[in-house]
mmCIF file of C-alpha atoms in Angstrom:
data_model
loop_
_atom_site.group_PDB
_atom_site.id
_atom_site.type_symbol
_atom_site.label_atom_id
_atom_site.label_comp_id
_atom_site.label_asym_id
_atom_site.label_seq_id
_atom_site.Cartn_x
_atom_site.Cartn_y
_atom_site.Cartn_z
ATOM 1 C CA ASP A 20 100.067 82.756 86.803
ATOM 2 C CA ILE A 21 96.914 83.631 85.481
ATOM 3 C CA VAL A 22 95.692 87.205 87.344
ATOM 4 C CA MET A 23 92.111 87.678 87.799
ATOM 5 C CA THR A 24 91.014 91.498 87.306
ATOM 6 C CA GLN A 25 87.774 91.919 88.601
ATOM 7 C CA THR A 26 85.706 95.281 88.040
ATOM 8 C CA PRO A 27 84.175 97.154 89.425
ATOM 9 C CA LEU A 28 85.631 96.360 93.214
ATOM 10 C CA SER A 29 82.652 98.276 94.516
ATOM 11 C CA SER A 30 78.951 98.442 93.273
ATOM 12 C CA PRO A 31 76.301 99.986 94.956
ATOM 13 C CA VAL A 32 73.177 98.799 93.923
ATOM 14 C CA THR A 33 69.493 99.610 93.803
ATOM 15 C CA LEU A 34 66.951 96.887 95.682
ATOM 16 C CA GLY A 35 65.276 95.604 92.420
ATOM 17 C CA GLN A 36 67.693 97.192 89.919
ATOM 18 C CA PRO A 37 70.419 94.857 87.883
ATOM 19 C CA ALA A 38 74.032 94.415 88.849
ATOM 20 C CA SER A 39 77.123 93.799 86.848
ATOM 21 C CA ILE A 40 80.280 92.532 87.423
ATOM 22 C CA SER A 41 83.227 91.982 85.206
ATOM 23 C CA CYS A 42 86.274 89.572 85.448
ATOM 24 C CA ARG A 43 89.285 89.840 83.100
ATOM 25 C CA SER A 44 91.695 86.962 82.724
ATOM 26 C CA SER A 45 95.563 87.541 81.658
ATOM 27 C CA GLN A 46 95.436 84.309 79.849
ATOM 28 C CA SER A 47 92.436 82.665 77.905
ATOM 29 C CA LEU A 48 91.359 80.065 80.542
ATOM 30 C CA VAL A 49 90.229 77.423 77.972
ATOM 31 C CA HIS A 50 91.498 74.174 79.061
ATOM 32 C CA SER A 51 93.052 71.885 76.448
ATOM 33 C CA ASP A 52 89.907 69.322 77.181
ATOM 34 C CA GLY A 53 87.725 72.182 75.529
ATOM 35 C CA ASN A 54 85.900 73.564 78.680
ATOM 36 C CA THR A 55 86.823 76.749 80.330
ATOM 37 C CA TYR A 56 86.807 76.628 84.222
ATOM 38 C CA LEU A 57 85.642 80.103 85.255
ATOM 39 C CA SER A 58 83.365 80.063 88.343
ATOM 40 C CA TRP A 59 81.971 82.906 90.523
ATOM 41 C CA LEU A 60 81.247 82.783 94.167
ATOM 42 C CA GLN A 61 79.445 84.941 96.756
ATOM 43 C CA GLN A 62 80.602 85.759 100.068
ATOM 44 C CA ARG A 63 77.559 87.498 102.797
ATOM 45 C CA PRO A 64 78.799 89.113 105.549
ATOM 46 C CA GLY A 65 80.572 86.678 108.231
ATOM 47 C CA GLN A 66 79.680 83.338 106.153
ATOM 48 C CA PRO A 67 81.858 81.158 104.112
ATOM 49 C CA PRO A 68 81.958 81.542 100.639
ATOM 50 C CA ARG A 69 79.034 80.144 98.381
ATOM 51 C CA LEU A 70 79.390 78.872 94.963
ATOM 52 C CA LEU A 71 77.198 80.589 92.152
ATOM 53 C CA ILE A 72 78.348 79.938 88.738
ATOM 54 C CA TYR A 73 80.704 77.063 87.197
ATOM 55 C CA GLN A 74 82.024 76.682 83.812
ATOM 56 C CA ILE A 75 81.040 80.506 82.903
ATOM 57 C CA SER A 76 77.275 79.926 83.034
ATOM 58 C CA ASN A 77 76.123 77.243 84.984
ATOM 59 C CA ARG A 78 74.198 78.023 87.981
ATOM 60 C CA PHE A 79 74.796 75.677 91.142
ATOM 61 C CA SER A 80 72.414 73.780 92.669
ATOM 62 C CA GLY A 81 69.842 75.919 94.830
ATOM 63 C CA VAL A 82 71.225 79.464 92.898
ATOM 64 C CA PRO A 83 68.516 81.626 92.277
ATOM 65 C CA ASP A 84 68.008 82.030 88.286
ATOM 66 C CA ARG A 85 68.395 85.972 88.380
ATOM 67 C CA PHE A 86 72.283 85.228 88.992
ATOM 68 C CA SER A 87 73.118 84.217 85.351
ATOM 69 C CA GLY A 88 77.041 84.104 84.002
ATOM 70 C CA SER A 89 78.579 85.243 80.565
ATOM 71 C CA GLY A 90 81.867 85.042 78.362
ATOM 72 C CA ALA A 91 84.188 83.038 76.780
ATOM 73 C CA GLY A 92 88.215 83.184 76.678
ATOM 74 C CA THR A 93 89.515 86.095 79.286
ATOM 75 C CA ASP A 94 86.407 88.120 79.434
ATOM 76 C CA PHE A 95 83.510 87.123 81.455
ATOM 77 C CA THR A 96 80.585 88.833 83.121
ATOM 78 C CA LEU A 97 78.393 88.052 86.394
ATOM 79 C CA LYS A 98 74.715 89.361 86.011
ATOM 80 C CA ILE A 99 72.218 89.805 88.909
ATOM 81 C CA SER A 100 68.972 90.384 87.332
ATOM 82 C CA ARG A 101 67.280 91.996 90.066
ATOM 83 C CA VAL A 102 69.127 92.274 93.269
ATOM 84 C CA GLU A 103 67.525 91.506 96.683
ATOM 85 C CA ALA A 104 68.565 92.227 99.877
ATOM 86 C CA GLU A 105 70.150 89.005 100.517
ATOM 87 C CA ASP A 106 72.706 89.768 97.388
ATOM 88 C CA VAL A 107 74.798 92.006 99.513
ATOM 89 C CA GLY A 108 77.924 90.723 100.189
ATOM 90 C CA VAL A 109 81.365 90.280 98.141
ATOM 91 C CA TYR A 110 81.670 88.306 94.591
ATOM 92 C CA TYR A 111 84.729 86.710 93.051
ATOM 93 C CA CYS A 112 85.576 85.092 90.173
ATOM 94 C CA ILE A 113 88.069 82.129 90.351
ATOM 95 C CA GLN A 114 90.080 80.289 87.324
ATOM 96 C CA GLY A 115 90.353 76.561 87.511
ATOM 97 C CA THR A 116 91.975 75.925 84.357
ATOM 98 C CA GLN A 117 95.618 76.533 85.696
ATOM 99 C CA PHE A 118 97.428 75.892 88.766
ATOM 100 C CA PRO A 119 97.969 77.963 91.207
ATOM 101 C CA ARG A 120 93.841 78.302 91.072
ATOM 102 C CA THR A 121 93.634 82.169 90.970
ATOM 103 C CA PHE A 122 91.129 84.349 92.295
ATOM 104 C CA GLY A 123 89.801 88.571 91.505
ATOM 105 C CA GLN A 124 90.422 90.928 93.991
ATOM 106 C CA GLY A 125 86.604 90.486 94.932
ATOM 107 C CA THR A 126 83.740 93.025 93.892
ATOM 108 C CA LYS A 127 81.794 94.490 96.918
ATOM 109 C CA VAL A 128 77.856 94.422 96.571
ATOM 110 C CA GLU A 129 75.613 96.812 98.289
ATOM 111 C CA ILE A 130 72.554 98.388 98.803
ATOM 112 C CA LYS A 131 72.678 102.255 98.165
ATOM 113 C CA GLU B 10 73.885 66.926 103.216
ATOM 114 C CA VAL B 11 77.472 67.900 102.433
ATOM 115 C CA GLN B 12 79.540 68.680 106.109
ATOM 116 C CA LEU B 13 82.492 70.016 106.013
ATOM 117 C CA VAL B 14 84.309 70.700 109.670
ATOM 118 C CA GLU B 15 87.621 72.382 109.903
ATOM 119 C CA SER B 16 89.410 72.161 113.334
ATOM 120 C CA GLY B 17 92.835 73.051 114.773
ATOM 121 C CA GLY B 18 93.127 76.691 114.474
ATOM 122 C CA GLY B 19 94.194 78.572 117.198
ATOM 123 C CA LEU B 20 96.996 81.124 118.129
ATOM 124 C CA VAL B 21 101.166 79.950 117.303
ATOM 125 C CA GLN B 22 104.064 81.897 117.133
ATOM 126 C CA PRO B 23 105.998 82.801 114.604
ATOM 127 C CA GLY B 24 108.415 80.093 112.995
ATOM 128 C CA GLY B 25 105.520 77.347 114.927
ATOM 129 C CA SER B 26 103.764 74.892 113.552
ATOM 130 C CA LEU B 27 99.897 73.863 113.501
ATOM 131 C CA ARG B 28 97.685 71.101 111.920
ATOM 132 C CA LEU B 29 94.314 71.577 110.719
ATOM 133 C CA SER B 30 91.621 68.971 109.901
ATOM 134 C CA CYS B 31 88.542 69.027 107.459
ATOM 135 C CA ALA B 32 86.207 66.188 108.618
ATOM 136 C CA ALA B 33 84.031 65.887 105.981
ATOM 137 C CA SER B 34 80.616 63.607 105.521
ATOM 138 C CA GLY B 35 77.519 63.333 103.348
ATOM 139 C CA PHE B 36 79.507 62.590 100.294
ATOM 140 C CA THR B 37 82.138 59.848 99.100
ATOM 141 C CA PHE B 38 84.904 61.901 99.902
ATOM 142 C CA SER B 39 87.535 59.618 98.343
ATOM 143 C CA SER B 40 85.510 61.007 95.000
ATOM 144 C CA TYR B 41 86.800 64.216 95.291
ATOM 145 C CA ASN B 42 89.426 66.564 94.846
ATOM 146 C CA MET B 43 89.818 68.801 97.720
ATOM 147 C CA ASN B 44 90.773 72.458 98.682
ATOM 148 C CA TRP B 45 92.060 74.661 101.321
ATOM 149 C CA VAL B 46 91.751 78.423 100.422
ATOM 150 C CA ARG B 47 92.447 81.080 102.833
ATOM 151 C CA GLN B 48 91.397 84.732 104.321
ATOM 152 C CA ALA B 49 93.108 87.194 105.561
ATOM 153 C CA PRO B 50 91.754 89.624 107.840
ATOM 154 C CA GLY B 51 89.312 92.099 105.710
ATOM 155 C CA LYS B 52 90.995 90.682 102.822
ATOM 156 C CA GLY B 53 89.906 88.552 99.904
ATOM 157 C CA LEU B 54 90.196 84.365 99.048
ATOM 158 C CA GLU B 55 93.708 83.029 98.287
ATOM 159 C CA TRP B 56 93.762 79.481 97.288
ATOM 160 C CA ILE B 57 96.526 77.856 98.950
ATOM 161 C CA SER B 58 96.345 73.978 97.536
ATOM 162 C CA PHE B 59 94.627 71.112 95.943
ATOM 163 C CA ILE B 60 94.475 67.527 96.588
ATOM 164 C CA SER B 61 93.121 64.891 94.192
ATOM 165 C CA GLY B 62 90.808 62.562 95.541
ATOM 166 C CA SER B 63 93.409 59.606 95.367
ATOM 167 C CA SER B 64 96.251 61.834 96.537
ATOM 168 C CA SER B 65 98.203 60.946 93.464
ATOM 169 C CA THR B 66 98.181 64.826 92.503
ATOM 170 C CA ILE B 67 98.836 67.804 95.021
ATOM 171 C CA TYR B 68 99.638 71.183 94.067
ATOM 172 C CA TYR B 69 100.603 74.788 96.130
ATOM 173 C CA GLY B 70 99.918 78.219 95.702
ATOM 174 C CA ASP B 71 103.335 79.710 96.208
ATOM 175 C CA SER B 72 103.227 81.625 99.379
ATOM 176 C CA VAL B 73 103.128 78.247 101.205
ATOM 177 C CA LYS B 74 105.146 76.045 98.691
ATOM 178 C CA GLY B 75 107.843 74.119 100.852
ATOM 179 C CA ARG B 76 106.030 75.129 104.778
ATOM 180 C CA PHE B 77 102.725 74.011 103.883
ATOM 181 C CA THR B 78 101.857 70.054 103.224
ATOM 182 C CA VAL B 79 98.435 69.045 102.799
ATOM 183 C CA SER B 80 97.013 65.147 103.043
ATOM 184 C CA ARG B 81 93.981 63.284 103.220
ATOM 185 C CA ASP B 82 92.679 60.184 104.797
ATOM 186 C CA ASN B 83 89.657 58.710 102.827
ATOM 187 C CA ALA B 84 89.194 55.853 105.095
ATOM 188 C CA LYS B 85 88.348 59.042 107.990
ATOM 189 C CA ASN B 86 86.916 60.777 105.278
ATOM 190 C CA SER B 87 89.644 63.714 106.540
ATOM 191 C CA LEU B 88 91.504 66.559 104.770
ATOM 192 C CA PHE B 89 94.284 67.886 106.629
ATOM 193 C CA LEU B 90 97.200 70.925 106.338
ATOM 194 C CA HIS B 91 100.191 70.622 108.083
ATOM 195 C CA MET B 92 101.596 73.938 108.451
ATOM 196 C CA ASN B 93 105.280 74.634 109.433
ATOM 197 C CA SER B 94 107.541 77.728 109.710
ATOM 198 C CA LEU B 95 104.048 80.012 109.937
ATOM 199 C CA ARG B 96 104.561 83.852 109.721
ATOM 200 C CA ALA B 97 102.251 86.716 110.588
ATOM 201 C CA GLU B 98 101.129 86.951 106.972
ATOM 202 C CA ASP B 99 99.997 83.416 107.258
ATOM 203 C CA THR B 100 97.369 85.107 109.507
ATOM 204 C CA ALA B 101 93.971 83.707 108.417
ATOM 205 C CA VAL B 102 90.746 82.019 108.475
ATOM 206 C CA TYR B 103 91.486 78.254 107.153
ATOM 207 C CA TYR B 104 88.508 76.895 104.747
ATOM 208 C CA CYS B 105 88.326 73.690 103.486
ATOM 209 C CA ALA B 106 86.424 72.846 100.386
ATOM 210 C CA LYS B 107 85.285 70.011 97.995
ATOM 211 C CA ARG B 108 85.934 71.320 94.379
ATOM 212 C CA LEU B 109 84.543 74.486 95.013
ATOM 213 C CA ASP B 110 80.888 73.544 95.615
ATOM 214 C CA ASP B 111 80.958 73.387 99.511
ATOM 215 C CA TRP B 112 82.825 74.981 101.448
ATOM 216 C CA GLY B 113 83.520 74.528 105.850
ATOM 217 C CA GLN B 114 82.653 77.177 108.137
ATOM 218 C CA GLY B 115 86.424 77.587 108.345
ATOM 219 C CA THR B 116 88.751 77.746 111.398
ATOM 220 C CA LEU B 117 90.935 81.124 112.404
ATOM 221 C CA VAL B 118 95.100 80.842 112.536
ATOM 222 C CA THR B 119 96.451 83.958 114.065
ATOM 223 C CA VAL B 120 100.540 83.988 114.100
ATOM 224 C CA SER B 121 102.130 86.546 116.810
ATOM 225 C CA ALA B 122 104.319 86.521 119.453
#
């Protein structure tokens, strides 16, 4: 199974400041079709998960442009350019290249 | 608007069975792969099952393989998860998801004597 490792596990951020979350996979996420199936989800307190980013860097419908994804191969990053109060929650990466699908442990973003 | 509504959760004894349902609306259900994902209290997300639109491809996570069965009824826009031999560690909120795009609110399964 592909192991997904996120860092940090907790990220206290000042409102308006940037935040960055790293996700590393134990093997390349490049699929045989040439695509890389790495997604980022946000889970606000008490809410179900919500898709933010798919295939490394594509923002899902309705996702603010302060969220961006980057990376390749085994190393990926989610960046929030200016953290807002509504961004508080836990962020997960997930690989969709291979079964079983696997999530990172989650990174808790909170306001300082 | 896409809607996914899970139901069927509840309290069940260890070794018991439960069937979860996910009612889908707002999209062409048969065209989309579906997933079940669960979240134990205070823990992270765990993917547990995938089913393709035609039901021709099915996968399970190791923790539920042999105990859980996923199915769908495209005529009724419904997704199911049949859970047998339930254990305390299966206690979680169970979410159905249209690919990863859209998620239901979840249904809580508690396995306890």
